[in-house]
mmCIF file of C-alpha atoms in Angstrom:
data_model
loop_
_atom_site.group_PDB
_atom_site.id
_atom_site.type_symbol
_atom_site.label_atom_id
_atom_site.label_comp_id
_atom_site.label_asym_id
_atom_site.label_seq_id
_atom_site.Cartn_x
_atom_site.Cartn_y
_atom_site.Cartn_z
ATOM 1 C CA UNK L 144 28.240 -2.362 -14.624
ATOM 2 C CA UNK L 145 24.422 -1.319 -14.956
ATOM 3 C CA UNK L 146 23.033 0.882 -12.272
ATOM 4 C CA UNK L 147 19.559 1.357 -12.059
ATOM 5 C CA UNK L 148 18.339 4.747 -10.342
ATOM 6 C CA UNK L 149 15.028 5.323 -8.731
ATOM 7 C CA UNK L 150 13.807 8.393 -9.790
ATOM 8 C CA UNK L 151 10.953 9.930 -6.908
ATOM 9 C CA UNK L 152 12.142 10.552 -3.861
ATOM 10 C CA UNK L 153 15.835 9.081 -4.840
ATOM 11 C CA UNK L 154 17.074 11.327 -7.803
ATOM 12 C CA UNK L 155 14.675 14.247 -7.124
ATOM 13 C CA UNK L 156 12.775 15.367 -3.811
ATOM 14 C CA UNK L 157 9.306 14.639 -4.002
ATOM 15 C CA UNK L 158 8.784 17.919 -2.002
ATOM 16 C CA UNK L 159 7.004 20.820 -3.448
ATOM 17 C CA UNK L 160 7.078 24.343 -2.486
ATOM 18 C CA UNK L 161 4.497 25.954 -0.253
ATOM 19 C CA UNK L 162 2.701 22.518 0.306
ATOM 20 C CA UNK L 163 2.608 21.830 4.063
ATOM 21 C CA UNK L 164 4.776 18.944 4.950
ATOM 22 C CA UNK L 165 1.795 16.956 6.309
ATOM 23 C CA UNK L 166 -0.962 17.136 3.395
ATOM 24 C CA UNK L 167 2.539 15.921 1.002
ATOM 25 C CA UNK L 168 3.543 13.077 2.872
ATOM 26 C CA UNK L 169 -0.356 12.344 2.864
ATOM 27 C CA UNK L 170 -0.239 12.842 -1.525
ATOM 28 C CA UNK L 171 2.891 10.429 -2.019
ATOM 29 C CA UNK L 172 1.697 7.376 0.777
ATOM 30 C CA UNK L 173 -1.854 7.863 -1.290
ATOM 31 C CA UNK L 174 0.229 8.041 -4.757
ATOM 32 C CA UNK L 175 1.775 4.819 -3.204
ATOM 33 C CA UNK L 176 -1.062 3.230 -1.849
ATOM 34 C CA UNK L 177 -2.832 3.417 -5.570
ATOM 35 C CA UNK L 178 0.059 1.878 -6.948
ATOM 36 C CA UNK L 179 -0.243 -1.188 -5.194
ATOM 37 C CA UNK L 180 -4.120 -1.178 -4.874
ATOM 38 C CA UNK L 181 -3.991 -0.875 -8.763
ATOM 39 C CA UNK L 182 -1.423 -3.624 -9.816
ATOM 40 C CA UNK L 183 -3.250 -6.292 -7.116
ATOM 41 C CA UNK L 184 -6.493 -5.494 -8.975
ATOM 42 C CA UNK L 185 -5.532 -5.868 -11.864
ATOM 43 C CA UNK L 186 -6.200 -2.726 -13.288
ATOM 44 C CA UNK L 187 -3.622 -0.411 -14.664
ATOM 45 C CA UNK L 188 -3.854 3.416 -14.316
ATOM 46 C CA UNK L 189 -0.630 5.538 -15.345
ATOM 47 C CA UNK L 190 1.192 6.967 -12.687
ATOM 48 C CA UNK L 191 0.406 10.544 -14.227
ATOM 49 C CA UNK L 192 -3.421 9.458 -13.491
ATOM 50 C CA UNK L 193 -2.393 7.993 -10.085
ATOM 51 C CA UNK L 194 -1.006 10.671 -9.147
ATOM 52 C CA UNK L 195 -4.164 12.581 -9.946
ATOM 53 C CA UNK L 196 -6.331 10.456 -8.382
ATOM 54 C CA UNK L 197 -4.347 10.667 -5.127
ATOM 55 C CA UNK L 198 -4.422 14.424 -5.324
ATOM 56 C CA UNK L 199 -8.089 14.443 -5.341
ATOM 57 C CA UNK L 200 -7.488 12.226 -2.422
ATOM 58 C CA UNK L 201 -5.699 14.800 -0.697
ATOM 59 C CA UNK L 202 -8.130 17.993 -1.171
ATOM 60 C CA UNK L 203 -11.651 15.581 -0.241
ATOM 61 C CA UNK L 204 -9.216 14.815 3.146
ATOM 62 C CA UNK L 205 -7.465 17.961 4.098
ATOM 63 C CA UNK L 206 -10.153 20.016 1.948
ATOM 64 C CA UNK L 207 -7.985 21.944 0.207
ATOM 65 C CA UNK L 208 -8.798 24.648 -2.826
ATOM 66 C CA UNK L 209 -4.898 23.965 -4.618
ATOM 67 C CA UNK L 210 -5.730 23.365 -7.777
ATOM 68 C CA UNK L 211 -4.522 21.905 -10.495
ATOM 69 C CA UNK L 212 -1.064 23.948 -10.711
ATOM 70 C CA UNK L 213 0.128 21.654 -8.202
ATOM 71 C CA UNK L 214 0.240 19.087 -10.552
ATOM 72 C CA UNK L 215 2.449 21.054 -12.969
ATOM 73 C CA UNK L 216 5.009 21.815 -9.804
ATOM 74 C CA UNK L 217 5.182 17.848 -9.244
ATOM 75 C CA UNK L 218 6.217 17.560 -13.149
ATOM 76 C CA UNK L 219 8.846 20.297 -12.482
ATOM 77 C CA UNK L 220 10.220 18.632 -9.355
ATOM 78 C CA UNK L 221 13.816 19.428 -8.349
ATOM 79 C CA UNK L 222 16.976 16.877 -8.539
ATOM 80 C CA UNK L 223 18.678 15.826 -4.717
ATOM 81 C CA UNK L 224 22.202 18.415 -5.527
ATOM 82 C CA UNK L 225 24.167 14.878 -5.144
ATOM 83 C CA UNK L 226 22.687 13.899 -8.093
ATOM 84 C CA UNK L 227 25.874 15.655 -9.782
ATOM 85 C CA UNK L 228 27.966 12.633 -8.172
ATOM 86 C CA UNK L 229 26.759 10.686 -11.544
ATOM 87 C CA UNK L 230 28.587 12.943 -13.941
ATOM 88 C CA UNK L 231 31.914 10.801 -13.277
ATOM 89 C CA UNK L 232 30.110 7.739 -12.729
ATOM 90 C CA UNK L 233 31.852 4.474 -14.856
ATOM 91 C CA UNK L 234 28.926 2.465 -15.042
ATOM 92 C CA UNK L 235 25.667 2.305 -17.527
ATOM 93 C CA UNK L 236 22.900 4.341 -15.588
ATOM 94 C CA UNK L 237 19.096 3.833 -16.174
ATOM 95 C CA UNK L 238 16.025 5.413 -14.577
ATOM 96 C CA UNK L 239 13.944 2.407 -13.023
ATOM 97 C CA UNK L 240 10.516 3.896 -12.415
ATOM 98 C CA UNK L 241 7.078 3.571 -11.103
ATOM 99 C CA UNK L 242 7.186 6.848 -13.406
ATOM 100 C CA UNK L 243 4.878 7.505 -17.308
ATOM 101 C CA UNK L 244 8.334 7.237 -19.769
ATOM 102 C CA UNK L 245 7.406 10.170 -21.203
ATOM 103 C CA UNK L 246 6.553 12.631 -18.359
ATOM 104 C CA UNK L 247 9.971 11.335 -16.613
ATOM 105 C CA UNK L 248 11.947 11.653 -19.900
ATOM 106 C CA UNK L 249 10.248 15.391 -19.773
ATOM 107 C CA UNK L 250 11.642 16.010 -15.775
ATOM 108 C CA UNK L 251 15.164 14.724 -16.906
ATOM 109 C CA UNK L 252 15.484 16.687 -19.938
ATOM 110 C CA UNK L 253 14.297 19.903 -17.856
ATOM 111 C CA UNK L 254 17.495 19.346 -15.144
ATOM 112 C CA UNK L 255 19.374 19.154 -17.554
ATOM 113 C CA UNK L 256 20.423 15.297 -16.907
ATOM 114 C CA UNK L 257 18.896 13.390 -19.620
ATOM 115 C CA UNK L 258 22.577 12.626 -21.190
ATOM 116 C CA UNK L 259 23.645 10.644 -18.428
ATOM 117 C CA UNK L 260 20.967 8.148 -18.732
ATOM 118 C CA UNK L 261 21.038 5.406 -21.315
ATOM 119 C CA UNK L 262 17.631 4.666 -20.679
ATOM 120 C CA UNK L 263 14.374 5.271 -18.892
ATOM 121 C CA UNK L 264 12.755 1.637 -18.063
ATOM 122 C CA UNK L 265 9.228 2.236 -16.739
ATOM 123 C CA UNK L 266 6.676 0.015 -14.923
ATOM 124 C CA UNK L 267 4.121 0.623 -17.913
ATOM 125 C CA UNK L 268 6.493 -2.056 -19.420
ATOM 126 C CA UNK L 269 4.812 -4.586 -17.547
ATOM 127 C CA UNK L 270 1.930 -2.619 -16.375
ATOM 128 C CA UNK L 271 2.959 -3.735 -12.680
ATOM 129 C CA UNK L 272 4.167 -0.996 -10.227
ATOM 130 C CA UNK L 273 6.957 -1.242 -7.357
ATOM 131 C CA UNK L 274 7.579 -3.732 -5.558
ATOM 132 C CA UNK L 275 6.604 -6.060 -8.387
ATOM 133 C CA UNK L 276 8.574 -8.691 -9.096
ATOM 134 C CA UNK L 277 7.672 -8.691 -12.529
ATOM 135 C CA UNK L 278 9.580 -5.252 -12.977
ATOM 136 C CA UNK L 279 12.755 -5.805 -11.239
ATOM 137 C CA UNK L 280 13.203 -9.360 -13.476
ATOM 138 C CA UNK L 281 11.908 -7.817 -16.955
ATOM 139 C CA UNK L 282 14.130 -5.169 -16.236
ATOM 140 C CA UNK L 283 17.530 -7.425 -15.707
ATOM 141 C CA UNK L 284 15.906 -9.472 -18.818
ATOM 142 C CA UNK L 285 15.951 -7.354 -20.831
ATOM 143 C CA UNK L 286 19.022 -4.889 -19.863
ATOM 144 C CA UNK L 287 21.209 -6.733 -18.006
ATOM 145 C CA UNK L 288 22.082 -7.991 -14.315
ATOM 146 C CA UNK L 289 22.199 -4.158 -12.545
ATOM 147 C CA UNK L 290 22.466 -2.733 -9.083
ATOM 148 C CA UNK L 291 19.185 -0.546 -7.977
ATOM 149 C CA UNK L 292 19.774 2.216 -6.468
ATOM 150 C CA UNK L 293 17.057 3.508 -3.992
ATOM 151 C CA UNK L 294 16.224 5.641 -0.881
ATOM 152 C CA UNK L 295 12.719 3.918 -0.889
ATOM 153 C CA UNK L 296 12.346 0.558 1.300
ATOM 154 C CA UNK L 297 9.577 -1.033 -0.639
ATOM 155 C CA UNK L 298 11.939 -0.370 -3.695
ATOM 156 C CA UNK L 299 15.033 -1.775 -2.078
ATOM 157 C CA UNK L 300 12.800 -5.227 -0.963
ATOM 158 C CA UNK L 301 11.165 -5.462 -4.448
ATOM 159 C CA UNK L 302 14.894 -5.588 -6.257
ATOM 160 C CA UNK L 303 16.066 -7.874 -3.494
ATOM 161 C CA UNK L 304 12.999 -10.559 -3.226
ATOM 162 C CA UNK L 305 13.704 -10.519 -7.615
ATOM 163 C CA UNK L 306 17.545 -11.381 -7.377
ATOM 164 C CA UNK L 307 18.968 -7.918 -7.570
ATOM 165 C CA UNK L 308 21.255 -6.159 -6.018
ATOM 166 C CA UNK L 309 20.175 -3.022 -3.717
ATOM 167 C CA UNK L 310 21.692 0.030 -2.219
ATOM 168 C CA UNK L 311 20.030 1.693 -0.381
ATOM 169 C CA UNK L 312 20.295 5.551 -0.143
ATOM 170 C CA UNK L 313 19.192 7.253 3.409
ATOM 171 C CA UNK L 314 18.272 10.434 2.454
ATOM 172 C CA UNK L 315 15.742 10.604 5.723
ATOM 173 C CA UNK L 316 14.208 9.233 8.571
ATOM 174 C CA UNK L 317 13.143 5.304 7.708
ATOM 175 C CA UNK L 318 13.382 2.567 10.155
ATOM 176 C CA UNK L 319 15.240 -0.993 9.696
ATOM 177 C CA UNK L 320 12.199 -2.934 10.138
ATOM 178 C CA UNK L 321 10.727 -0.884 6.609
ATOM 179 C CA UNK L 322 12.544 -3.703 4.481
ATOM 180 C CA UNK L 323 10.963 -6.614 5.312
ATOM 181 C CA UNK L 324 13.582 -8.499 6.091
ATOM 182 C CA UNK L 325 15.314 -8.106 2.992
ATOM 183 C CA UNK L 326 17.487 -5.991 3.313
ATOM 184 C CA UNK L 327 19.756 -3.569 1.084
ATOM 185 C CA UNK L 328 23.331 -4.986 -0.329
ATOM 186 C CA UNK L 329 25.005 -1.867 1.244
ATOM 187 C CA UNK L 330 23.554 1.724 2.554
ATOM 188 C CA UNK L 331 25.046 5.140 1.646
ATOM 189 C CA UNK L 332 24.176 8.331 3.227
ATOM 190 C CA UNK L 333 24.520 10.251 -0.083
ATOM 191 C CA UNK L 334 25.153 9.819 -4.343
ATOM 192 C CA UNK L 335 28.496 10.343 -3.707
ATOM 193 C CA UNK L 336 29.707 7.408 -1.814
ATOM 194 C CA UNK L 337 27.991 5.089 -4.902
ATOM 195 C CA UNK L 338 31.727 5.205 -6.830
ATOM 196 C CA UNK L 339 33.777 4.553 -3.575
ATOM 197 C CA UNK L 340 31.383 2.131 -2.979
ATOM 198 C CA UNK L 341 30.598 0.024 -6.268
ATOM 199 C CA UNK L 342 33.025 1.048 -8.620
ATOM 200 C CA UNK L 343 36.365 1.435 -6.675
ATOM 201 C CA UNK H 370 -28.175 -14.390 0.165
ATOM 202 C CA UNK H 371 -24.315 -14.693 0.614
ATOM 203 C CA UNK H 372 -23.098 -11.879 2.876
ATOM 204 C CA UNK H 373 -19.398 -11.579 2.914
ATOM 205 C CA UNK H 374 -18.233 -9.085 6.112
ATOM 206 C CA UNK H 375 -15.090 -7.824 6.116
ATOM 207 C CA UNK H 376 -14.106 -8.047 9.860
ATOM 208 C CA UNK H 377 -11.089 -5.789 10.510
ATOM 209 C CA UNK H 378 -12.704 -2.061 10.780
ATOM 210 C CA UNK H 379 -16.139 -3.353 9.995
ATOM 211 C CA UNK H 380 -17.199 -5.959 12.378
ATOM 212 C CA UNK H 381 -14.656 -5.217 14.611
ATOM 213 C CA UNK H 382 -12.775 -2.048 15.696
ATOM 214 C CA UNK H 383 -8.913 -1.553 15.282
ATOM 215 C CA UNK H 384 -8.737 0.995 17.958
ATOM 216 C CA UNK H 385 -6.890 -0.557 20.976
ATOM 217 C CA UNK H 386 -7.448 0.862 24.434
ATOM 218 C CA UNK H 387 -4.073 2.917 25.503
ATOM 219 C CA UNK H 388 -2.645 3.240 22.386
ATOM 220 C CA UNK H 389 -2.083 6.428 21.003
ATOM 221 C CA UNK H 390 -4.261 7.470 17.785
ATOM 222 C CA UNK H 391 -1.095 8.791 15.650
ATOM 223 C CA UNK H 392 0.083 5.367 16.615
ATOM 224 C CA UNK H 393 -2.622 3.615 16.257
ATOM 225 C CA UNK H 394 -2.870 4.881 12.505
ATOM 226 C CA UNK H 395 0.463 4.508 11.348
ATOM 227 C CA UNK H 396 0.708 0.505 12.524
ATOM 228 C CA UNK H 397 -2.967 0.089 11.111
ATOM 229 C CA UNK H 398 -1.285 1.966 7.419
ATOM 230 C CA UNK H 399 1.847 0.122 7.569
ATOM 231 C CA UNK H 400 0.047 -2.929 8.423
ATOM 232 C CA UNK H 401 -2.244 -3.057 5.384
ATOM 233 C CA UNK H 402 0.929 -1.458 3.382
ATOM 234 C CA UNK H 403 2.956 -4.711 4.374
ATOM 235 C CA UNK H 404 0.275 -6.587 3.156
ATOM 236 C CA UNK H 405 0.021 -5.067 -0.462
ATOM 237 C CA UNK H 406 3.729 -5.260 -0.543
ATOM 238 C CA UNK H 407 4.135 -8.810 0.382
ATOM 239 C CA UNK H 408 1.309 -9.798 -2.199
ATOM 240 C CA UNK H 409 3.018 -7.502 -4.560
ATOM 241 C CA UNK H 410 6.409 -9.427 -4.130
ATOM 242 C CA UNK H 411 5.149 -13.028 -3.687
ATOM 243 C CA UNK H 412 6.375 -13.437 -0.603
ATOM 244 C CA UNK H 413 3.270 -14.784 1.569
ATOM 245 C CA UNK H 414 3.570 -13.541 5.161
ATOM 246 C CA UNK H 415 0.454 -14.646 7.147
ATOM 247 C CA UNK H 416 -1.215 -11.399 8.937
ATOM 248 C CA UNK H 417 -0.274 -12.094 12.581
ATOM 249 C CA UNK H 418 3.420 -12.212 11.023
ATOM 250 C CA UNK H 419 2.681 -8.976 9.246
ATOM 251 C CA UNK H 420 0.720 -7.992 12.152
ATOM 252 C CA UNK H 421 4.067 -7.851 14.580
ATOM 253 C CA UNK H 422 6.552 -6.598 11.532
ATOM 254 C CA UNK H 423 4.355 -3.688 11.136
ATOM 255 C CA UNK H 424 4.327 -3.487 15.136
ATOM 256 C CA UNK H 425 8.039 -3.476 14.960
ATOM 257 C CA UNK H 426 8.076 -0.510 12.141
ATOM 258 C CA UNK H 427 5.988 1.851 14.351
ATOM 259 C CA UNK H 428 7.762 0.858 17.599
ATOM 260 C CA UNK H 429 11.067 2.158 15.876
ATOM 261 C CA UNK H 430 9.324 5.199 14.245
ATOM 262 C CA UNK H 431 7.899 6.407 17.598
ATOM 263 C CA UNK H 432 10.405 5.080 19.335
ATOM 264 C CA UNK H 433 8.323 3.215 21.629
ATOM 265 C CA UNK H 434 8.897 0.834 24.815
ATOM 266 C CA UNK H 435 5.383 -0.891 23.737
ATOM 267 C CA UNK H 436 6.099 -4.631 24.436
ATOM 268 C CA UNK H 437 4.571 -7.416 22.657
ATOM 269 C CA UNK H 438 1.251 -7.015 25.063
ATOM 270 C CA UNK H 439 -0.151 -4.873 22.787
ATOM 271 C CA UNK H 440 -0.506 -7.925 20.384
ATOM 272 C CA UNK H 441 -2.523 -9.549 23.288
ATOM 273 C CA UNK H 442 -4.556 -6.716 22.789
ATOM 274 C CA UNK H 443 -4.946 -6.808 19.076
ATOM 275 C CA UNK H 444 -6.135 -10.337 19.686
ATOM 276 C CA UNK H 445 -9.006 -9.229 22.063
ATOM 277 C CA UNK H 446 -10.353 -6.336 19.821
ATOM 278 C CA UNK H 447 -14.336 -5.220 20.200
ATOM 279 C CA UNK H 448 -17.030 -5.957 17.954
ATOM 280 C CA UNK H 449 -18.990 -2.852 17.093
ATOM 281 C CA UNK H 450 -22.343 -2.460 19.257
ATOM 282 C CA UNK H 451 -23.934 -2.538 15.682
ATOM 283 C CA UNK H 452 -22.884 -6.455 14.991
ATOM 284 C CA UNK H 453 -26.137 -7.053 17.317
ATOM 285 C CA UNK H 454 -27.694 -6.499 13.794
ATOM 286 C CA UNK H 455 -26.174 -9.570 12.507
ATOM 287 C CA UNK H 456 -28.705 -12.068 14.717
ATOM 288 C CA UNK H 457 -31.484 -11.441 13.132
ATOM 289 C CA UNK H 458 -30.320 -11.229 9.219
ATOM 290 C CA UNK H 459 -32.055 -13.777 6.421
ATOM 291 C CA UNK H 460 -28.932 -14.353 4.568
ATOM 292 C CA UNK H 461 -25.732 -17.044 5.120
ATOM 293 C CA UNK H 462 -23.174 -15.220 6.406
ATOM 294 C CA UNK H 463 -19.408 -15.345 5.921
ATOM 295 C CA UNK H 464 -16.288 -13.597 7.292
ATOM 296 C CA UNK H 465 -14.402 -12.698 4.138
ATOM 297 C CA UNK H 466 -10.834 -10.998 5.865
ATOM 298 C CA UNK H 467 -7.258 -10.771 5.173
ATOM 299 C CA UNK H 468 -6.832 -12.387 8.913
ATOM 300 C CA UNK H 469 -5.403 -15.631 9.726
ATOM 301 C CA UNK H 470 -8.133 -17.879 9.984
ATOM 302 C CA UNK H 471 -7.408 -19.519 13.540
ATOM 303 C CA UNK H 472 -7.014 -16.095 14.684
ATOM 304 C CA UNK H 473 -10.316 -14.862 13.227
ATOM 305 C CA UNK H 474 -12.039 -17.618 14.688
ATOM 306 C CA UNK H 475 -10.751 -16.931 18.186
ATOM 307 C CA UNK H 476 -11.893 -13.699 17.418
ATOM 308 C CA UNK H 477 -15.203 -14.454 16.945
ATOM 309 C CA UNK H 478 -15.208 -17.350 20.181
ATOM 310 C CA UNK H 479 -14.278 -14.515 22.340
ATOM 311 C CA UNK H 480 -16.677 -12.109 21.318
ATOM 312 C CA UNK H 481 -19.745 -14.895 21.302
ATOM 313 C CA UNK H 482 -20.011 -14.542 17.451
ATOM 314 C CA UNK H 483 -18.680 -17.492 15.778
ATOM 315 C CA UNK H 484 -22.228 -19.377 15.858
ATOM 316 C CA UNK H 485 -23.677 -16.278 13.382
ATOM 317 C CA UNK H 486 -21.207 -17.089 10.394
ATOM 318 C CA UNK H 487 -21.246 -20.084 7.729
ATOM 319 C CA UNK H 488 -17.087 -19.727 7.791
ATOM 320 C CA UNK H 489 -14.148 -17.627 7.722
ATOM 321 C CA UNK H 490 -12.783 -17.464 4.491
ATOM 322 C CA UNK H 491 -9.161 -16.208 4.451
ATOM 323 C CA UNK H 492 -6.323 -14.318 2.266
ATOM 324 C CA UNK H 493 -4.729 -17.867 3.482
ATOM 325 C CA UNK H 494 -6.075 -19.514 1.225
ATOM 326 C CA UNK H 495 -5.063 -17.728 -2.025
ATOM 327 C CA UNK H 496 -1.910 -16.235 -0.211
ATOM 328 C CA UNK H 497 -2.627 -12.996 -1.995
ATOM 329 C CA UNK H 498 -4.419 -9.900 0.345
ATOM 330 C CA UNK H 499 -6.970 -7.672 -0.351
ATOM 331 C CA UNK H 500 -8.011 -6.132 -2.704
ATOM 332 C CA UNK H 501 -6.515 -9.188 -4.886
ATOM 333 C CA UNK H 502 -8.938 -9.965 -7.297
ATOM 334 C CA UNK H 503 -7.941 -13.801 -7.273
ATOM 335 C CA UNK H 504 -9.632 -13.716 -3.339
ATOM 336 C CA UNK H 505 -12.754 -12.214 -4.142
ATOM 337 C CA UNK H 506 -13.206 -14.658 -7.209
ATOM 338 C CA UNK H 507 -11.905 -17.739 -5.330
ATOM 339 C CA UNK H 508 -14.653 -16.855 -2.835
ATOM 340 C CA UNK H 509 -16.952 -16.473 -5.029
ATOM 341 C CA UNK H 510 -16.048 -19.814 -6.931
ATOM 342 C CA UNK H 511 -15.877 -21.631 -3.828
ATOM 343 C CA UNK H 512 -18.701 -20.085 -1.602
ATOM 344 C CA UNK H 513 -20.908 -19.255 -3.832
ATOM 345 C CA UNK H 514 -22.032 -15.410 -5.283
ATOM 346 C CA UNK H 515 -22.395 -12.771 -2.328
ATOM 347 C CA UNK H 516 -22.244 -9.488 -1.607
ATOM 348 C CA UNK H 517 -19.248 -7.853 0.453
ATOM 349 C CA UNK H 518 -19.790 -5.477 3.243
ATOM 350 C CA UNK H 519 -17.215 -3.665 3.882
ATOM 351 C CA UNK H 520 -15.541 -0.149 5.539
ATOM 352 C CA UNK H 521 -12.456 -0.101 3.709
ATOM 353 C CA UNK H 522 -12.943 1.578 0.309
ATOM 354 C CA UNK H 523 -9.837 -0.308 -1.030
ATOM 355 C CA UNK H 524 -12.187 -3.937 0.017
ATOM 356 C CA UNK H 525 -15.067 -2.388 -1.927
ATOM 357 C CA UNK H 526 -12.820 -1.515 -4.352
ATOM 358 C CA UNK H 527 -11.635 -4.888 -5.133
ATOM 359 C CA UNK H 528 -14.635 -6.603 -5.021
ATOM 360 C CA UNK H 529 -16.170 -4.492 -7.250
ATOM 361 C CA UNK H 530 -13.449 -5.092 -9.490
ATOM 362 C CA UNK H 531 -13.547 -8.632 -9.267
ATOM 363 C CA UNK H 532 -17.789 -8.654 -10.332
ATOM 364 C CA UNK H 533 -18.698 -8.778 -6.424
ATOM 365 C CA UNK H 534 -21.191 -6.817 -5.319
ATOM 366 C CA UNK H 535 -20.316 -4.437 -2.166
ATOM 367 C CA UNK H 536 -22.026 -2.160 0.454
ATOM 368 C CA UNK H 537 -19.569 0.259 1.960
ATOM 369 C CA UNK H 538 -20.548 0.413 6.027
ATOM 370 C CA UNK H 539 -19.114 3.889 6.839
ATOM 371 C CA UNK H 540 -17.522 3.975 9.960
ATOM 372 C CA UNK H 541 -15.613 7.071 10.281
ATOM 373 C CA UNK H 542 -13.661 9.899 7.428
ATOM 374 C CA UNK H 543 -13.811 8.721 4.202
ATOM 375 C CA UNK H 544 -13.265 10.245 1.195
ATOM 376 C CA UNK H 545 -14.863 9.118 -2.171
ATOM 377 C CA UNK H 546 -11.731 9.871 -4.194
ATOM 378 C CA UNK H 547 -10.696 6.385 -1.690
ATOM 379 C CA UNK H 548 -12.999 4.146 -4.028
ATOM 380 C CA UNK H 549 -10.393 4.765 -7.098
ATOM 381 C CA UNK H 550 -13.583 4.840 -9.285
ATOM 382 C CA UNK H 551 -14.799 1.404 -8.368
ATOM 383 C CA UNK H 552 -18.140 2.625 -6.273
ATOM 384 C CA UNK H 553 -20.099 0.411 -4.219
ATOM 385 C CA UNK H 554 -23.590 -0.598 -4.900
ATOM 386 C CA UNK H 555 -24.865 0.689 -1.584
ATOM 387 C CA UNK H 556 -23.798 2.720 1.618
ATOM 388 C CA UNK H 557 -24.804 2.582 4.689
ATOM 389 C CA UNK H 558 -24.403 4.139 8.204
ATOM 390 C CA UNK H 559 -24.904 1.231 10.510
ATOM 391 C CA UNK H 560 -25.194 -2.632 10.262
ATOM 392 C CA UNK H 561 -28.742 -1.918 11.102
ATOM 393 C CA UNK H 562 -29.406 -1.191 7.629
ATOM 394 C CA UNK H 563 -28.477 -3.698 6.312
ATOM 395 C CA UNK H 564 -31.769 -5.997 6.445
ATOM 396 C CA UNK H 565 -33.656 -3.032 5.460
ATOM 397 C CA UNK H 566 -31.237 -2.467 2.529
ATOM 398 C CA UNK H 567 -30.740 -5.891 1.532
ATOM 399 C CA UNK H 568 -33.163 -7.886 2.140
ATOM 400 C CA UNK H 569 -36.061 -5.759 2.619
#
């Protein structure tokens, strides 16, 4: 069995410490935003650089002096603590990321969970981003038929609309209506209801 | 002189009487979110349909007893007092919008505006939103070349992108970090300009 983990906001909190709660929501729906803005035009920026460019988003809005430090705190971001639920996991786990290879081989290696992982499939593959369907498909090309593994919406809808199988992890508030009428394959509440729930 | 406007947010104004701002912003974000994401996914939802999902995702989030009025509403929006300008411009003018194009030409019936434009060229008719490059081209192959007016940096963005040129009509906050590096030929404050700017 081939699971296939998100990695922001799924296997580590996309929080950082000592920025308000308002201008960070504001950073990742930006991040987001130039995700999707970037893959319908066409015109591929790293999500390193994306998440750059929605950072300077953030300081022209809120008009903030943070500098460039915060950018080192999002490459140190911290893992959910159910992410231990995956040490006894019986399956084949990849990353499956909107994520640069490299910077998200770096975060894994620095929590100390980069043995878990046989691999880190990113969307500079196919230069595409979440909810692509290019992504999802390349991905089960090219690894195998797998079961994503998400507490993001979009994420969940992308896998499903591509043939894949979804769970959906609610790790906060999110509404029903969020997944576009395609909905996840089953919902847990926390990493450690994924071997009751898929493995047996 | 092709003039393309944008009419969501540039002719006309998404605020609805009643409805809260915070609301007000959130269904206007999810709404154009819905539409990357759709794109994104290939699955074409017209914008009335992604008009009431996105309705439906801030009606859970705010847990709101807003009925399906408020689409009524969203049907009768006001032209800004600056589309007076348009009556006297030297140029063929288009409505270049992610709206359905019934809809759109209600729109303009009800507001007394429909005798200023050429046509209505919809995301309908490439199934694939803003800022798709494949609409601004298909426009352009179909219509003829122009020059999109817009006050949604993500519009200018893509029409940039896709060898349009673009004036960027700014409305309210904006933040040039918004344009992802894809800058528009001209700004301006006002419609009014436009002649002035354009035409001279």
């Amino acid at each position: 069995m081939i699971l296939a983990f998100d990695l922001y906001g799924t296997l580590f909190s996309t929080q950082i410490p000592g920025v308000p709660r308002e201008v960070m929501d504001s950073w990742r729906r930006k991040q987001l935003e130039y995700t999707w803005r970037s893959t319908l035009m066409g015109e591929w920026r790293d999500f390193d650089e994306i998440t750059r460019m929605s950072l300077r988003y953030v300081r022209e809005k809120f008009n903030l002096q943070m500098g460039d430090e915060v950018l080192e705190e999002w490459r140190r971001l911290k893992p959910f603590p159910d992410v231990e639920a995956l040490q006894n996991l019986e399956a084949e786990l990849w990353v499956l990321t909107n994520g640069v290879e490299r910077t998200v081989n770096q975060i894994l290696r620095d929590a100390g969970l980069i043995h878990l992982f046989k691999g880190v499939f990113s969307a500079e593959r196919v230069r595409e981003y979440k909810p692509s369907t290019k992504l999802y498909k390349t991905f089960q090309g090219e690894v195998g038929e797998g079961i994503l593994i998400s507490s993001n919406p979009f994420d969940v809808a992308g896998a499903k609309r591509s043939g894949m199988k979804a769970v959906f992890v609610r790790r906060g508030e999110f509404t029903l209506a969020d997944f576009m009428g395609l909905e996840p394959d089953s919902t847990v509440d926390s990493l450690w209801e994924i071997q009751r729930k898929l493995i047996g």
